[in-house]
């Protein structure tokens, strides 16, 4: 009970990203407070609060992905992928400091057309970006991989 006669309900829980979260609600009576607490707990159990989309940039996503991807890989493989990311993905022209949620299928298609004009082995290289975006889907940073249903340019 607060000084002004209202009741405040506070529920703490852990979301799908592993972060501790709080949900507060202020109501007029004790009965409403108990009802609000039950509603919040039901929403937490149903996973309503777990569908939080974190605003993450492509740079942060790639850092997280590389930590996960580099386990068990040879050093030369990791270096080759980092060079590809620096030269072709994280450029000012394309995905440097872009929020992952802002990346759409037409942007991916334009990037794919651009990379096909620069590299002969563009399919093998573009699959790596698809893996990164699949990683973002699996961690609920985005709902759908924008790389799905793109058309690979013909040589």
Coordinates of C-alpha atoms in Angstrom, one line a residue:
X1 CA 0.0 0.0 0.0
X2 CA 1.3 3.4 -0.9
X3 CA 0.9 6.7 1.1
X4 CA -1.9 7.9 -1.2
X5 CA -4.0 4.9 -0.6
X6 CA -3.3 3.0 -3.8
X7 CA -1.7 -0.4 -4.2
X8 CA 1.3 -1.1 -6.3
X9 CA 1.9 -4.6 -7.8
X10 CA 5.5 -5.4 -8.9
X11 CA 6.4 -8.7 -10.5
X12 CA 10.0 -9.7 -11.4
X13 CA 10.7 -12.3 -14.1
X14 CA 13.4 -13.3 -16.6
X15 CA 12.7 -12.8 -20.3
X16 CA 13.8 -15.0 -23.2
X17 CA 17.1 -13.1 -23.5
X18 CA 18.0 -13.9 -19.9
X19 CA 17.5 -10.4 -18.6
X20 CA 15.7 -9.7 -15.4
X21 CA 12.6 -7.6 -16.0
X22 CA 10.0 -5.8 -13.8
X23 CA 6.4 -5.2 -14.5
X24 CA 4.6 -2.6 -12.2
X25 CA 0.9 -1.7 -12.0
X26 CA -0.8 0.7 -9.6
X27 CA -4.5 0.1 -8.7
X28 CA -7.0 1.5 -6.3
X29 CA -7.9 -1.5 -4.0
X30 CA -6.3 -4.6 -2.6
X31 CA -8.7 -6.8 -4.6
X32 CA -7.7 -5.2 -7.8
X33 CA -4.1 -5.5 -6.9
X34 CA -4.4 -9.3 -6.4
X35 CA -6.3 -9.5 -9.7
X36 CA -3.6 -7.5 -11.5
X37 CA -0.9 -9.7 -10.0
X38 CA -2.6 -12.8 -11.3
X39 CA -3.0 -11.2 -14.8
X40 CA 0.7 -10.3 -14.9
X41 CA 1.8 -13.8 -13.8
X42 CA -0.5 -15.4 -16.4
X43 CA 1.0 -13.1 -19.1
X44 CA 4.5 -14.1 -18.0
X45 CA 3.6 -17.8 -18.0
X46 CA 2.0 -17.5 -21.5
X47 CA 5.2 -15.8 -22.8
X48 CA 3.6 -12.5 -23.7
X49 CA 6.5 -10.6 -22.2
X50 CA 9.1 -12.9 -23.7
X51 CA 8.4 -11.5 -27.2
X52 CA 10.5 -8.5 -26.5
X53 CA 12.5 -7.4 -29.6
X54 CA 15.7 -5.8 -28.6
X55 CA 16.9 -3.0 -30.8
X56 CA 20.3 -4.4 -31.9
X57 CA 22.5 -3.2 -34.6
X58 CA 24.1 -5.4 -37.3
X59 CA 27.5 -4.7 -35.7
X60 CA 26.3 -6.1 -32.3
X61 CA 24.6 -9.0 -33.9
X62 CA 27.7 -10.0 -35.8
X63 CA 29.8 -9.8 -32.7
X64 CA 27.4 -12.1 -30.9
X65 CA 27.3 -14.4 -33.9
X66 CA 31.1 -14.6 -34.2
X67 CA 31.4 -15.6 -30.5
X68 CA 29.0 -18.4 -31.1
X69 CA 30.3 -19.4 -34.6
X70 CA 34.0 -19.4 -33.8
X71 CA 33.8 -22.3 -31.4
X72 CA 35.5 -25.3 -32.9
X73 CA 36.5 -23.5 -36.1
X74 CA 40.1 -23.0 -37.3
X75 CA 41.6 -19.6 -37.0
X76 CA 42.0 -19.1 -40.7
X77 CA 38.3 -19.7 -41.2
X78 CA 37.4 -17.1 -38.7
X79 CA 39.8 -14.6 -40.2
X80 CA 38.4 -15.2 -43.7
X81 CA 34.9 -14.6 -42.5
X82 CA 35.9 -11.4 -40.6
X83 CA 37.6 -10.0 -43.7
X84 CA 34.4 -10.7 -45.7
X85 CA 32.3 -9.0 -43.1
X86 CA 34.5 -5.9 -42.9
X87 CA 34.8 -5.6 -46.7
X88 CA 31.3 -6.6 -47.9
X89 CA 28.8 -6.5 -45.0
X90 CA 29.7 -3.8 -42.5
X91 CA 30.4 -1.0 -45.0
X92 CA 28.9 2.5 -44.8
X93 CA 27.0 1.7 -48.0
X94 CA 25.2 -1.4 -46.6
X95 CA 24.9 -2.6 -43.0
X96 CA 27.2 -0.6 -40.7
X97 CA 25.3 0.4 -37.6
X98 CA 22.0 -0.4 -39.1
X99 CA 19.3 -1.8 -36.8
X100 CA 18.6 -5.5 -37.7
X101 CA 14.8 -4.9 -37.6
X102 CA 15.2 -2.3 -40.4
X103 CA 16.8 -4.7 -42.8
X104 CA 14.2 -5.9 -45.4
X105 CA 14.1 -8.3 -48.3
X106 CA 14.6 -5.5 -51.0
X107 CA 17.7 -4.3 -49.1
X108 CA 19.1 -7.9 -49.0
X109 CA 18.3 -8.3 -52.7
X110 CA 20.1 -5.1 -53.6
X111 CA 23.1 -6.2 -51.5
X112 CA 23.1 -9.6 -53.2
X113 CA 23.0 -8.0 -56.7
X114 CA 25.9 -5.8 -55.6
X115 CA 28.0 -8.7 -54.1
X116 CA 27.4 -10.8 -57.3
X117 CA 28.9 -8.0 -59.4
X118 CA 32.0 -7.9 -57.2
X119 CA 32.7 -11.6 -56.4
X120 CA 32.5 -14.7 -58.5
X121 CA 31.9 -16.9 -55.4
X122 CA 29.1 -14.7 -54.1
X123 CA 26.7 -17.6 -53.2
X124 CA 29.1 -19.1 -50.8
X125 CA 29.8 -15.7 -49.2
X126 CA 26.2 -14.7 -49.1
X127 CA 25.3 -17.9 -47.2
X128 CA 27.3 -16.5 -44.3
X129 CA 25.1 -13.4 -44.1
X130 CA 22.1 -15.7 -44.2
X131 CA 23.5 -17.7 -41.2
X132 CA 23.9 -14.4 -39.3
X133 CA 20.3 -13.4 -39.9
X134 CA 19.1 -17.0 -39.0
X135 CA 21.0 -16.5 -35.7
X136 CA 19.0 -13.2 -35.2
X137 CA 15.8 -15.1 -35.8
X138 CA 16.7 -17.8 -33.3
X139 CA 17.5 -15.2 -30.6
X140 CA 14.2 -13.3 -31.4
X141 CA 15.9 -10.1 -32.5
X142 CA 13.8 -10.3 -35.7
X143 CA 10.7 -12.4 -36.6
X144 CA 11.5 -13.5 -40.1
X145 CA 14.8 -13.8 -41.9
X146 CA 14.8 -11.2 -44.7
X147 CA 17.2 -13.4 -46.7
X148 CA 14.4 -15.9 -47.3
X149 CA 12.8 -15.8 -50.8
X150 CA 15.6 -13.7 -52.4
X151 CA 16.6 -14.4 -55.9
X152 CA 20.2 -15.2 -56.6
X153 CA 21.5 -13.3 -59.7
X154 CA 22.5 -15.4 -62.7
X155 CA 26.1 -14.9 -63.9

